[in-house]
Short mmCIF file of N, CA and C in Angstrom, two decimals:
data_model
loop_
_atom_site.label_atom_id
_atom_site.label_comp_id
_atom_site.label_asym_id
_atom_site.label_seq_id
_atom_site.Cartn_x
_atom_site.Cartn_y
_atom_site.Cartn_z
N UNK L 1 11.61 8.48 -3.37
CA UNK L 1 10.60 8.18 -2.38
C UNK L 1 10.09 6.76 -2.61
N UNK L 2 9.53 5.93 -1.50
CA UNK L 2 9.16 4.88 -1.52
C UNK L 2 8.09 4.29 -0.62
N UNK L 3 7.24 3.21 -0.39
CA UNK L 3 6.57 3.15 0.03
C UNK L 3 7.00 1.76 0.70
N UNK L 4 6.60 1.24 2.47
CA UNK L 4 6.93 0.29 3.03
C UNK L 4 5.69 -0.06 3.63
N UNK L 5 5.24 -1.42 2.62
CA UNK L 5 3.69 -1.71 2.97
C UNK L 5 3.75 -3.26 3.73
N UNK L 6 3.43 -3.63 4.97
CA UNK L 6 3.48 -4.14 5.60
C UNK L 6 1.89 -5.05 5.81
N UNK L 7 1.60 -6.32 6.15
CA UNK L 7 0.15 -6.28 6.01
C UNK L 7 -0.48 -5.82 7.22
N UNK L 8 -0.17 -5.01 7.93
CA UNK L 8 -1.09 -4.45 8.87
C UNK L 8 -0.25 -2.97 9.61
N UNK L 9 -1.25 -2.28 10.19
CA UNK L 9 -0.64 -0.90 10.74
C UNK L 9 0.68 -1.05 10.73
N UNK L 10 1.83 0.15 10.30
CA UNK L 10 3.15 0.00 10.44
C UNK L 10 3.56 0.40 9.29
N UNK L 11 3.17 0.80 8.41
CA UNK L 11 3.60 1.18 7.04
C UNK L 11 4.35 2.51 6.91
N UNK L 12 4.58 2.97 6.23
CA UNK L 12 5.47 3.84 6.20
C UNK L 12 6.06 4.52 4.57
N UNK L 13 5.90 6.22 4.63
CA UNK L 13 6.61 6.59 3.26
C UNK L 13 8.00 7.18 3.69
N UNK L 14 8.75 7.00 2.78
CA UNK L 14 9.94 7.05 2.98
C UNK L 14 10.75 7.90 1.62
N UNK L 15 11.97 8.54 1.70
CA UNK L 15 12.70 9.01 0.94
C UNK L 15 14.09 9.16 1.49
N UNK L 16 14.96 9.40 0.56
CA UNK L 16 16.43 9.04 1.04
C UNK L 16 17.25 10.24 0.30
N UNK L 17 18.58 10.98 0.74
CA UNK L 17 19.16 11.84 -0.22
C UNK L 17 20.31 11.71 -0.15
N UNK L 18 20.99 11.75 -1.30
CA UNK L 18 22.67 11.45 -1.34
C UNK L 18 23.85 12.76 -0.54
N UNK L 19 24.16 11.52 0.35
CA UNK L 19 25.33 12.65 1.05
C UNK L 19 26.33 13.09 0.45
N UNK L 20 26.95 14.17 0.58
CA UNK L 20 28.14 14.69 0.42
C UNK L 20 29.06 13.61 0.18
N UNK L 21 29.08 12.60 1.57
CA UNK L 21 30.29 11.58 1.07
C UNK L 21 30.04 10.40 0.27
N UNK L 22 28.84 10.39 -0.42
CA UNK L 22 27.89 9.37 -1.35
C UNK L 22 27.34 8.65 -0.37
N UNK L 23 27.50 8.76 0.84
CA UNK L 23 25.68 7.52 1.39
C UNK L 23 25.21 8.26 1.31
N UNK L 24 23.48 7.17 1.67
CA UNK L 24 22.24 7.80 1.57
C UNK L 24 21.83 7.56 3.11
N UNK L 25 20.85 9.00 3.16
CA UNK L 25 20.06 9.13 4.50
C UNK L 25 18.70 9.19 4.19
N UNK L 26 17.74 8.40 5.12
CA UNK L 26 16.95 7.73 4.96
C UNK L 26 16.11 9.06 5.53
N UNK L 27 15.17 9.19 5.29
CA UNK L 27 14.14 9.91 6.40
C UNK L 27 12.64 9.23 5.92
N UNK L 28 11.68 9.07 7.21
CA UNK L 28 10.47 8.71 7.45
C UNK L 28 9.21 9.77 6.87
N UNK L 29 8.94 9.93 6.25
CA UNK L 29 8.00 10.80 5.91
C UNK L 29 6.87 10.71 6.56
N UNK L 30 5.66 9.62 6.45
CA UNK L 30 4.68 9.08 6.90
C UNK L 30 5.43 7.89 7.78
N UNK L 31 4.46 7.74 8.96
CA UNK L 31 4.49 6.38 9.47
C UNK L 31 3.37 6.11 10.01
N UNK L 32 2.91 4.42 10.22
CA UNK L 32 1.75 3.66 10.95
C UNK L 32 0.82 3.87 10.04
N UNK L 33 0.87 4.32 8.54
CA UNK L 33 -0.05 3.91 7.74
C UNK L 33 -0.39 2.72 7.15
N UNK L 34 -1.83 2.15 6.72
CA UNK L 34 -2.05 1.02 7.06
C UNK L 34 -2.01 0.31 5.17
N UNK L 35 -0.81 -0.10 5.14
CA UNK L 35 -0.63 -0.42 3.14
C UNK L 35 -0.37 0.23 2.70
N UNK L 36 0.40 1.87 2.60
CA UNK L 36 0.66 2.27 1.36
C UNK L 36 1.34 2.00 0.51
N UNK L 37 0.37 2.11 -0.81
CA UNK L 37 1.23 1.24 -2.32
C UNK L 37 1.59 2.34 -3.41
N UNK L 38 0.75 2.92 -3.04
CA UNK L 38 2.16 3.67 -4.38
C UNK L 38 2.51 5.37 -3.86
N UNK L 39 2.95 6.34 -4.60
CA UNK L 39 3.23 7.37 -4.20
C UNK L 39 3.71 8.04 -5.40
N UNK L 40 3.67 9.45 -5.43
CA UNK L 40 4.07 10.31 -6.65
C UNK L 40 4.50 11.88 -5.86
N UNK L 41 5.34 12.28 -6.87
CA UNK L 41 5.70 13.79 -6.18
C UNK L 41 4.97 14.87 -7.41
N UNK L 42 4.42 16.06 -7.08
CA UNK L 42 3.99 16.63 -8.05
C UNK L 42 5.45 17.89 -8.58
N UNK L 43 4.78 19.12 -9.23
CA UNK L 43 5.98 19.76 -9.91
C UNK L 43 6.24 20.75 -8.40
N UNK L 44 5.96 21.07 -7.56
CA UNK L 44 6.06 21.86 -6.82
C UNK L 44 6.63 21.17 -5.21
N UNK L 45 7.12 20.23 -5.64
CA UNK L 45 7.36 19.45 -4.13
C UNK L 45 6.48 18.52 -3.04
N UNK L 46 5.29 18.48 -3.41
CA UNK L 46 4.57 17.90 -2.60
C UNK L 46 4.49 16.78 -3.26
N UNK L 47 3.87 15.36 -1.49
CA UNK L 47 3.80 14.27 -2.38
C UNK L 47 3.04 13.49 -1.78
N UNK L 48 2.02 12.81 -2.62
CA UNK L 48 1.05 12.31 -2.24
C UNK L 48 0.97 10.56 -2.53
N UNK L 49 0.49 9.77 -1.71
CA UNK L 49 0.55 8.47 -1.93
C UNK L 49 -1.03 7.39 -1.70
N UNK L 50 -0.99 6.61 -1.44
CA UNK L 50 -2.57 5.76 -1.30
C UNK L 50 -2.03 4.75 -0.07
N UNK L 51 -3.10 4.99 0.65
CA UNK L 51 -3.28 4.52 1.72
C UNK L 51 -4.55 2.63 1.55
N UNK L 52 -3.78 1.63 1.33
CA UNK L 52 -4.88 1.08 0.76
C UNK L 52 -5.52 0.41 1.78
N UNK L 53 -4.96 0.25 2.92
CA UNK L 53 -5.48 -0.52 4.41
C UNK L 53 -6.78 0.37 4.83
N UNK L 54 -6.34 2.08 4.83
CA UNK L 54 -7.77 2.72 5.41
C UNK L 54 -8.54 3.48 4.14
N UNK L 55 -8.49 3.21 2.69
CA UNK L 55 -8.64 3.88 2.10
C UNK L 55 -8.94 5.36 1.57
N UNK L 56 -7.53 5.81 2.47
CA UNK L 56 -7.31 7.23 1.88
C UNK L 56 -5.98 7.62 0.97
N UNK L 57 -6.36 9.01 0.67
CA UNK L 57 -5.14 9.26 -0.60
C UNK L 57 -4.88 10.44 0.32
N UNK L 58 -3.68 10.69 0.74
CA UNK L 58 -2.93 11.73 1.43
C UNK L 58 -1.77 12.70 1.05
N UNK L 59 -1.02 13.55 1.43
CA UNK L 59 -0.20 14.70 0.67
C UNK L 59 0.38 15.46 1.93
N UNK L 60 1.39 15.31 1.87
CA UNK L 60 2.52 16.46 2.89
C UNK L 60 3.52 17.04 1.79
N UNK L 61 4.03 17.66 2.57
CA UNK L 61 5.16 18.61 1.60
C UNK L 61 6.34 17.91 2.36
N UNK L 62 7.80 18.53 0.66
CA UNK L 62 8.82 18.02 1.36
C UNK L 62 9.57 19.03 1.61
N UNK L 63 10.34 19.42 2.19
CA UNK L 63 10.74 17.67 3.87
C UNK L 63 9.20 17.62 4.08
N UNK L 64 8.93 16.62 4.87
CA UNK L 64 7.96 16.20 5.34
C UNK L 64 7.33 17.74 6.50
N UNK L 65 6.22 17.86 6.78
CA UNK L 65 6.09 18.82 7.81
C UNK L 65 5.61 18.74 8.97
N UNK L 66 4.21 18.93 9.44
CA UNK L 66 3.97 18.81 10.72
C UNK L 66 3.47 17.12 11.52
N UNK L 67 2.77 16.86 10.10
CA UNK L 67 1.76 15.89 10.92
C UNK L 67 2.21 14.61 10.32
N UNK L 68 2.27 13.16 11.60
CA UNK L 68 3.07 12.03 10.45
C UNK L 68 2.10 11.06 9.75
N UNK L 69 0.63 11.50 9.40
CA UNK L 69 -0.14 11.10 8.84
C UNK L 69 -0.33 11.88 7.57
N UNK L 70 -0.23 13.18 7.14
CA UNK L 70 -0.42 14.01 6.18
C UNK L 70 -1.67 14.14 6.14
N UNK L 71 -2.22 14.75 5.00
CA UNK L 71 -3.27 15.25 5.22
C UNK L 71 -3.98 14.45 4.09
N UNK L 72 -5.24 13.93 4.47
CA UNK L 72 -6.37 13.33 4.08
C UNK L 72 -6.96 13.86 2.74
N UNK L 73 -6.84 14.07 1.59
CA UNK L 73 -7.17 14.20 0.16
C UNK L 73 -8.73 13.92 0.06
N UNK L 74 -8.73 12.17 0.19
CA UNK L 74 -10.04 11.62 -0.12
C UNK L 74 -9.93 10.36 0.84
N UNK L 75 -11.00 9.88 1.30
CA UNK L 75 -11.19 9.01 2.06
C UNK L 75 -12.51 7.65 2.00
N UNK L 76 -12.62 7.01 2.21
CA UNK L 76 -13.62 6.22 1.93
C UNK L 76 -13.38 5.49 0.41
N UNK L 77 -12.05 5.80 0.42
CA UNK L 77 -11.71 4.80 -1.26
C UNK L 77 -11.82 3.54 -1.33
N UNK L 78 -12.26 2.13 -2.32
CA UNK L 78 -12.52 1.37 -2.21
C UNK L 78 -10.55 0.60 -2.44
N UNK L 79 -10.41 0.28 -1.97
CA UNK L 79 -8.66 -0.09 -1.97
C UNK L 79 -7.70 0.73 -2.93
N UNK L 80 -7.54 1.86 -2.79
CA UNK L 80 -7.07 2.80 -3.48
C UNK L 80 -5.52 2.21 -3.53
N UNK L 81 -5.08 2.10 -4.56
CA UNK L 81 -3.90 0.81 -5.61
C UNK L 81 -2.93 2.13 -5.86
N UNK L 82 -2.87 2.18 -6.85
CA UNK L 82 -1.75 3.21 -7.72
C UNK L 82 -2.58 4.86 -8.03
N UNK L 83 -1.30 5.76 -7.87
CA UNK L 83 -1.58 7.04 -8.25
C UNK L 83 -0.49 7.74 -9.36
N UNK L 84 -1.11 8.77 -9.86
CA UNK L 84 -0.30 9.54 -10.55
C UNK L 84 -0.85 10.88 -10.29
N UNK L 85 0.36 11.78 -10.32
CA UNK L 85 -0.20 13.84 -10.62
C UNK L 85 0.29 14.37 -11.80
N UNK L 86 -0.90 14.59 -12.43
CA UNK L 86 -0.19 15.52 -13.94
C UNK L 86 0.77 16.63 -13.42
N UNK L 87 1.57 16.53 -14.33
CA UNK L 87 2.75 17.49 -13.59
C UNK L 87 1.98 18.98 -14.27
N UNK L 88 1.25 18.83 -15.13
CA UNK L 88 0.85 20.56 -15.78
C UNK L 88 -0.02 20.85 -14.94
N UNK L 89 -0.81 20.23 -14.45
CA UNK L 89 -2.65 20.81 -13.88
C UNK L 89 -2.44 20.67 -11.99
N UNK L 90 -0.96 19.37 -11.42
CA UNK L 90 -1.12 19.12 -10.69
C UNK L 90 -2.69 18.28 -9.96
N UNK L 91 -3.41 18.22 -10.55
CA UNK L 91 -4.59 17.04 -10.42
C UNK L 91 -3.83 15.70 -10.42
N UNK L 92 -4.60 14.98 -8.96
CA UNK L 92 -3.97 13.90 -8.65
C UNK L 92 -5.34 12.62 -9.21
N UNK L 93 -4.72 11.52 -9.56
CA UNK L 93 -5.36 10.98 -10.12
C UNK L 93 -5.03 9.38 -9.55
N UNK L 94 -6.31 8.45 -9.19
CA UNK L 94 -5.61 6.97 -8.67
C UNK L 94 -6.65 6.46 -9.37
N UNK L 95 -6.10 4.64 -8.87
CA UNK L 95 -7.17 3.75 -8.98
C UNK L 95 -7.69 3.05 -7.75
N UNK L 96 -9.03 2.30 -7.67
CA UNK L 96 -9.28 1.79 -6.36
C UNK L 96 -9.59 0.40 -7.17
N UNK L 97 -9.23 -0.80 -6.68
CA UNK L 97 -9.14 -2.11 -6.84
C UNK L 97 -10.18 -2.49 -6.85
N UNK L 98 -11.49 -1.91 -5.80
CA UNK L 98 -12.46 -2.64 -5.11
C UNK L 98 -12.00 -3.27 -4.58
N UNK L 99 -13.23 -4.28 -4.95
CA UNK L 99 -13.15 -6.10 -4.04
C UNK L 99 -12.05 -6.78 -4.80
N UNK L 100 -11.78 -6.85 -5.56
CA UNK L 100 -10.41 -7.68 -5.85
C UNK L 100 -10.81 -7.77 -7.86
N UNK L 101 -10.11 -8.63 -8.38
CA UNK L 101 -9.60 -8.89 -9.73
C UNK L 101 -11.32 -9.23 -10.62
N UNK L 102 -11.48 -10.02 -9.58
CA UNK L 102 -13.13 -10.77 -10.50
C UNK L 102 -14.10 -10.03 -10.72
N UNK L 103 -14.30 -8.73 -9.83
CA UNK L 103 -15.56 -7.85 -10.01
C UNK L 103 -15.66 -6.84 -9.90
N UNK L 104 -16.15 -6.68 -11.06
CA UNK L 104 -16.11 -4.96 -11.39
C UNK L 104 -16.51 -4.02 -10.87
N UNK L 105 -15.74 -3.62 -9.33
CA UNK L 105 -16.14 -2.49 -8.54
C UNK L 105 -15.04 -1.56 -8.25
N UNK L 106 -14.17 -1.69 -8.99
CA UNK L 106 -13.01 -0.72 -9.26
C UNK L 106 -13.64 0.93 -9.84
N UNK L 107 -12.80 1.45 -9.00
CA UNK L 107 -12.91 2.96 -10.37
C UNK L 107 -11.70 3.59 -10.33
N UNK L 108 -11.65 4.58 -11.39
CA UNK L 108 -10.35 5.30 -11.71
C UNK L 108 -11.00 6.75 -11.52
N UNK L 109 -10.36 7.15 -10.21
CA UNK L 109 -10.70 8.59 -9.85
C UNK L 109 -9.62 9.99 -10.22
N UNK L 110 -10.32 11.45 -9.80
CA UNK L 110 -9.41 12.29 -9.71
C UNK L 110 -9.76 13.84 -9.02
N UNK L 111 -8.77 14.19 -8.35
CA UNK L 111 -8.85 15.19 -7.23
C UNK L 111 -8.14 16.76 -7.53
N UNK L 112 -8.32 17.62 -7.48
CA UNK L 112 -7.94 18.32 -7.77
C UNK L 112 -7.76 19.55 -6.17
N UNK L 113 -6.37 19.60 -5.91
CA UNK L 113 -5.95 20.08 -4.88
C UNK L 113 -5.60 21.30 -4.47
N UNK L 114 -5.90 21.81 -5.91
CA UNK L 114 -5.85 23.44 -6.01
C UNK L 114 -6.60 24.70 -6.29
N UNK L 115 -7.89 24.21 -6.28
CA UNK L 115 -9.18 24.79 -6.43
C UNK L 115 -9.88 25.08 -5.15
N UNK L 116 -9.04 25.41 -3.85
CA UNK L 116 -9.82 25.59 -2.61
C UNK L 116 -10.54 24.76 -2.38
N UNK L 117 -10.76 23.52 -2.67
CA UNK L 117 -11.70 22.99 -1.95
C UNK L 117 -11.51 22.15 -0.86
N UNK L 118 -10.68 22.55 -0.24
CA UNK L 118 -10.10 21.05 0.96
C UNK L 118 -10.64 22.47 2.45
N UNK L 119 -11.72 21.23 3.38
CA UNK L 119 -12.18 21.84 4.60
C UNK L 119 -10.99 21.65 5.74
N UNK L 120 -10.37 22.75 5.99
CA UNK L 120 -9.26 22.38 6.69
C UNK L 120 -9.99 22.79 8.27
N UNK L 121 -9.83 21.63 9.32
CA UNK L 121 -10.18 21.93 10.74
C UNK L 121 -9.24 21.69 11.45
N UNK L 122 -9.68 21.82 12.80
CA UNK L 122 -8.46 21.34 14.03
C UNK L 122 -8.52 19.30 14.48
N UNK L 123 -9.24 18.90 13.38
CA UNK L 123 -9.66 17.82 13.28
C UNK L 123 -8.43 17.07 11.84
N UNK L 124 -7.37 17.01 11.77
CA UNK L 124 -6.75 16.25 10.51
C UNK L 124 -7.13 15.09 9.76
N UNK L 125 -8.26 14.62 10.68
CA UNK L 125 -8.51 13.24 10.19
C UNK L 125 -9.94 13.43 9.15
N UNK L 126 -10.42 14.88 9.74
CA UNK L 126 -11.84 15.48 8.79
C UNK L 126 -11.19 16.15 7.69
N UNK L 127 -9.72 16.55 7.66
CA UNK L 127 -9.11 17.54 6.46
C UNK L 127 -9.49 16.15 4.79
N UNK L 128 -10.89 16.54 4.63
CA UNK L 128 -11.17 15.71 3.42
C UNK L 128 -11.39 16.81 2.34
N UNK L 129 -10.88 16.32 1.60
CA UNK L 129 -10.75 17.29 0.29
C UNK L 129 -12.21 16.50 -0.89
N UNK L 130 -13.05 17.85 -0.84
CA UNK L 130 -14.19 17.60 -1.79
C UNK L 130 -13.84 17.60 -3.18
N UNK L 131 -14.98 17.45 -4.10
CA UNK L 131 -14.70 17.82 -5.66
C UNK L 131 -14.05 16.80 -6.46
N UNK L 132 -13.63 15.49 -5.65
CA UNK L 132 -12.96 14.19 -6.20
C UNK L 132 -14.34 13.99 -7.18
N UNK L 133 -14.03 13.59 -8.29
CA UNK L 133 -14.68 12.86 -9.14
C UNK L 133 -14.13 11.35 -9.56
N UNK L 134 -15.26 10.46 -9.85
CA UNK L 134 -14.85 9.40 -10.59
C UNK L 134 -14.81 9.47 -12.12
N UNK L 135 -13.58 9.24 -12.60
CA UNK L 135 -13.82 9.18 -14.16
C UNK L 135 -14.22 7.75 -14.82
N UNK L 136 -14.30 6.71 -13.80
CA UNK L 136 -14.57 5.40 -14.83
C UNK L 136 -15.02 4.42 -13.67
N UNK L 137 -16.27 4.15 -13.44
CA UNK L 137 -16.37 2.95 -12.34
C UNK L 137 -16.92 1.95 -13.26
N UNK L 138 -17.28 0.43 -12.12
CA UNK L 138 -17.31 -0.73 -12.68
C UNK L 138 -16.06 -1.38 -13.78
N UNK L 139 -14.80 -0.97 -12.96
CA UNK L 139 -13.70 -1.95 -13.60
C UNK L 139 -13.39 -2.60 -12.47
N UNK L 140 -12.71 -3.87 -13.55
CA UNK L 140 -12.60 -4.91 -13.04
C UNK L 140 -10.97 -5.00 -12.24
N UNK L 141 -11.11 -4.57 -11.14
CA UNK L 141 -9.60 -4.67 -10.42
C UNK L 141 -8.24 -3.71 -11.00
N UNK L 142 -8.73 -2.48 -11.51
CA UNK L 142 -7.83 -1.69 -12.27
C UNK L 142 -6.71 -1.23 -11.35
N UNK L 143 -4.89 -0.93 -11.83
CA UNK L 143 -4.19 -1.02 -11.22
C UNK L 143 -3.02 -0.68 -12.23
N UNK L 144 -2.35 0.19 -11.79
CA UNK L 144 -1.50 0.88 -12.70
C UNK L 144 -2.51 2.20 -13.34
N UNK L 145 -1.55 3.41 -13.72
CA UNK L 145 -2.55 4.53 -14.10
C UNK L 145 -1.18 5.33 -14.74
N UNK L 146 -1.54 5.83 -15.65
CA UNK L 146 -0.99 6.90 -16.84
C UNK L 146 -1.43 7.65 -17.00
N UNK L 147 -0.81 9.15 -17.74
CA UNK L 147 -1.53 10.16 -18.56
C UNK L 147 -0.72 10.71 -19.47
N UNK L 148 -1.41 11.40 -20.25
CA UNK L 148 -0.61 12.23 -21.54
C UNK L 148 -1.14 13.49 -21.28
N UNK L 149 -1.07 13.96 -21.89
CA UNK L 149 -1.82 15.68 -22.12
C UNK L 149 -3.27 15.18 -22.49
N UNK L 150 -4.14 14.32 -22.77
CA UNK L 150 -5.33 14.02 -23.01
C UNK L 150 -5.82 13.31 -22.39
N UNK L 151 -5.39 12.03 -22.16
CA UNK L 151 -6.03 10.96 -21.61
C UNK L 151 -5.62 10.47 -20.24
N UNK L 152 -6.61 9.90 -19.33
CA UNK L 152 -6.20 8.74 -18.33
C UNK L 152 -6.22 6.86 -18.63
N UNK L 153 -4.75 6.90 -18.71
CA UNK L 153 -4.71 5.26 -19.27
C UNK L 153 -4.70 4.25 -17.77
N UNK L 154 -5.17 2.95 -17.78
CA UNK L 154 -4.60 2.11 -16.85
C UNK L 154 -5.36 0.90 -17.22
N UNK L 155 -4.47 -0.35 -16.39
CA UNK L 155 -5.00 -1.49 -16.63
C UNK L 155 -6.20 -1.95 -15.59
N UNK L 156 -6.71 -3.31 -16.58
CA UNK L 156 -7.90 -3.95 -15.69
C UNK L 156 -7.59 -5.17 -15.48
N UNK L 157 -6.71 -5.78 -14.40
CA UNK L 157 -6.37 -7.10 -13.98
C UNK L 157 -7.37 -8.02 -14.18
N UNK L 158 -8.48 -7.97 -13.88
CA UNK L 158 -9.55 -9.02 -13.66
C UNK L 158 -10.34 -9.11 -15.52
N UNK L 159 -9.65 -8.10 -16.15
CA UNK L 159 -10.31 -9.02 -17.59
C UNK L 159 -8.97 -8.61 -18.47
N UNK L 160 -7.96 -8.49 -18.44
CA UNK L 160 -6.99 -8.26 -18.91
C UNK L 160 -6.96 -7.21 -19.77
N UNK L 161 -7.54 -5.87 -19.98
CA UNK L 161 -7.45 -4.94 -20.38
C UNK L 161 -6.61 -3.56 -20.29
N UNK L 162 -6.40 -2.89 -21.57
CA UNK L 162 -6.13 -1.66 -20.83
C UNK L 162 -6.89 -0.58 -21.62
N UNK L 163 -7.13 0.57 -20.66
CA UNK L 163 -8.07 1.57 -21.00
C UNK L 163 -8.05 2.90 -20.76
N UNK L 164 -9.02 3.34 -21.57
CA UNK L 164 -8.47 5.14 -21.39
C UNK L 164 -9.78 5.83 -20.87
N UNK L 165 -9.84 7.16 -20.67
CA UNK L 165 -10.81 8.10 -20.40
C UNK L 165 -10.06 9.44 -20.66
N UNK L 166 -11.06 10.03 -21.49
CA UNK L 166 -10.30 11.93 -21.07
C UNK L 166 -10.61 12.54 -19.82
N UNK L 167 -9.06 12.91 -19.78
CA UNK L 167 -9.16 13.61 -18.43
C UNK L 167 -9.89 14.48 -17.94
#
């Protein structure tokens, strides 16, 4: 899977599978999303990516299914950058950039998608999933994100760091 981030509406997630006669076929997963930069698949097939143009974090299943936006996780993210999903807990976990490298309005969040808490309506664009917590605000432009069985690692562009939190 991959992500085709464009600087304005037009973006697009993407994945490809090897044919029988060795090419690959492309299929569109998401389209007309606005930046998505990164993307992860969890242990059960689903896959979720960051939307950094409208700041949301979204999730369809694969193949892809009904809707070509997926469904809305969290929304109102401050430039939501890179994600990861623990493959044991399935808890999805990103970073948001903020305002950029110099000031520390970044945080390193995390969502958990399997605890009932997502308000599902006839509205997809309200399907916002509650219960997101922040595990670390006031970093400085953080970007890239890790985990182990304990910790959430990632870097801080804007002071050259890297850092942890328990999950």
């Amino acid at each position: 899977e991959w992500t085709n981030a464009p600087p304005a509406v037009g973006g697009s997630v993407k994945e490809a599978y090897r044919a029988s006669d060795g090419g690959l076929t492309e299929y569109t997963l998401a389209s007309n999303d606005t930046n998505p930069t990164s993307i992860s698949v969890d242990n059960i097939g689903l896959l979720y990516w960051t939307n950094q143009g409208d700041g949301t974090i979204r999730a369809a299943g694969l193949p892809f299914q009904t809707d070509p936006a997926g469904t809305i996780l969290a929304s109102g993210q401050s430039a939501p950058t890179t994600l990861v999903v623990d493959p044991t807990t399935a808890q999805v976990y990103w970073t948001n950039n903020g305002t950029g490298m110099g000031s520390p309005t970044g945080s390193v969040m995390r969502c958990d998608p399997w605890i009932g808490r997502m308000t599902l309506s006839s509205n997809p664009a309200a399907d916002v999933l509650t219960g997101c917590v922040a595990l670390a605000n006031g970093q400085a432009g953080p970007w890239g994100i890790a985990l182990d069985a304990t910790y959430v690692y990632w870097t801080n562009q804007g002071d050259g760091t890297v850092r942890r939190t328990t999950k």
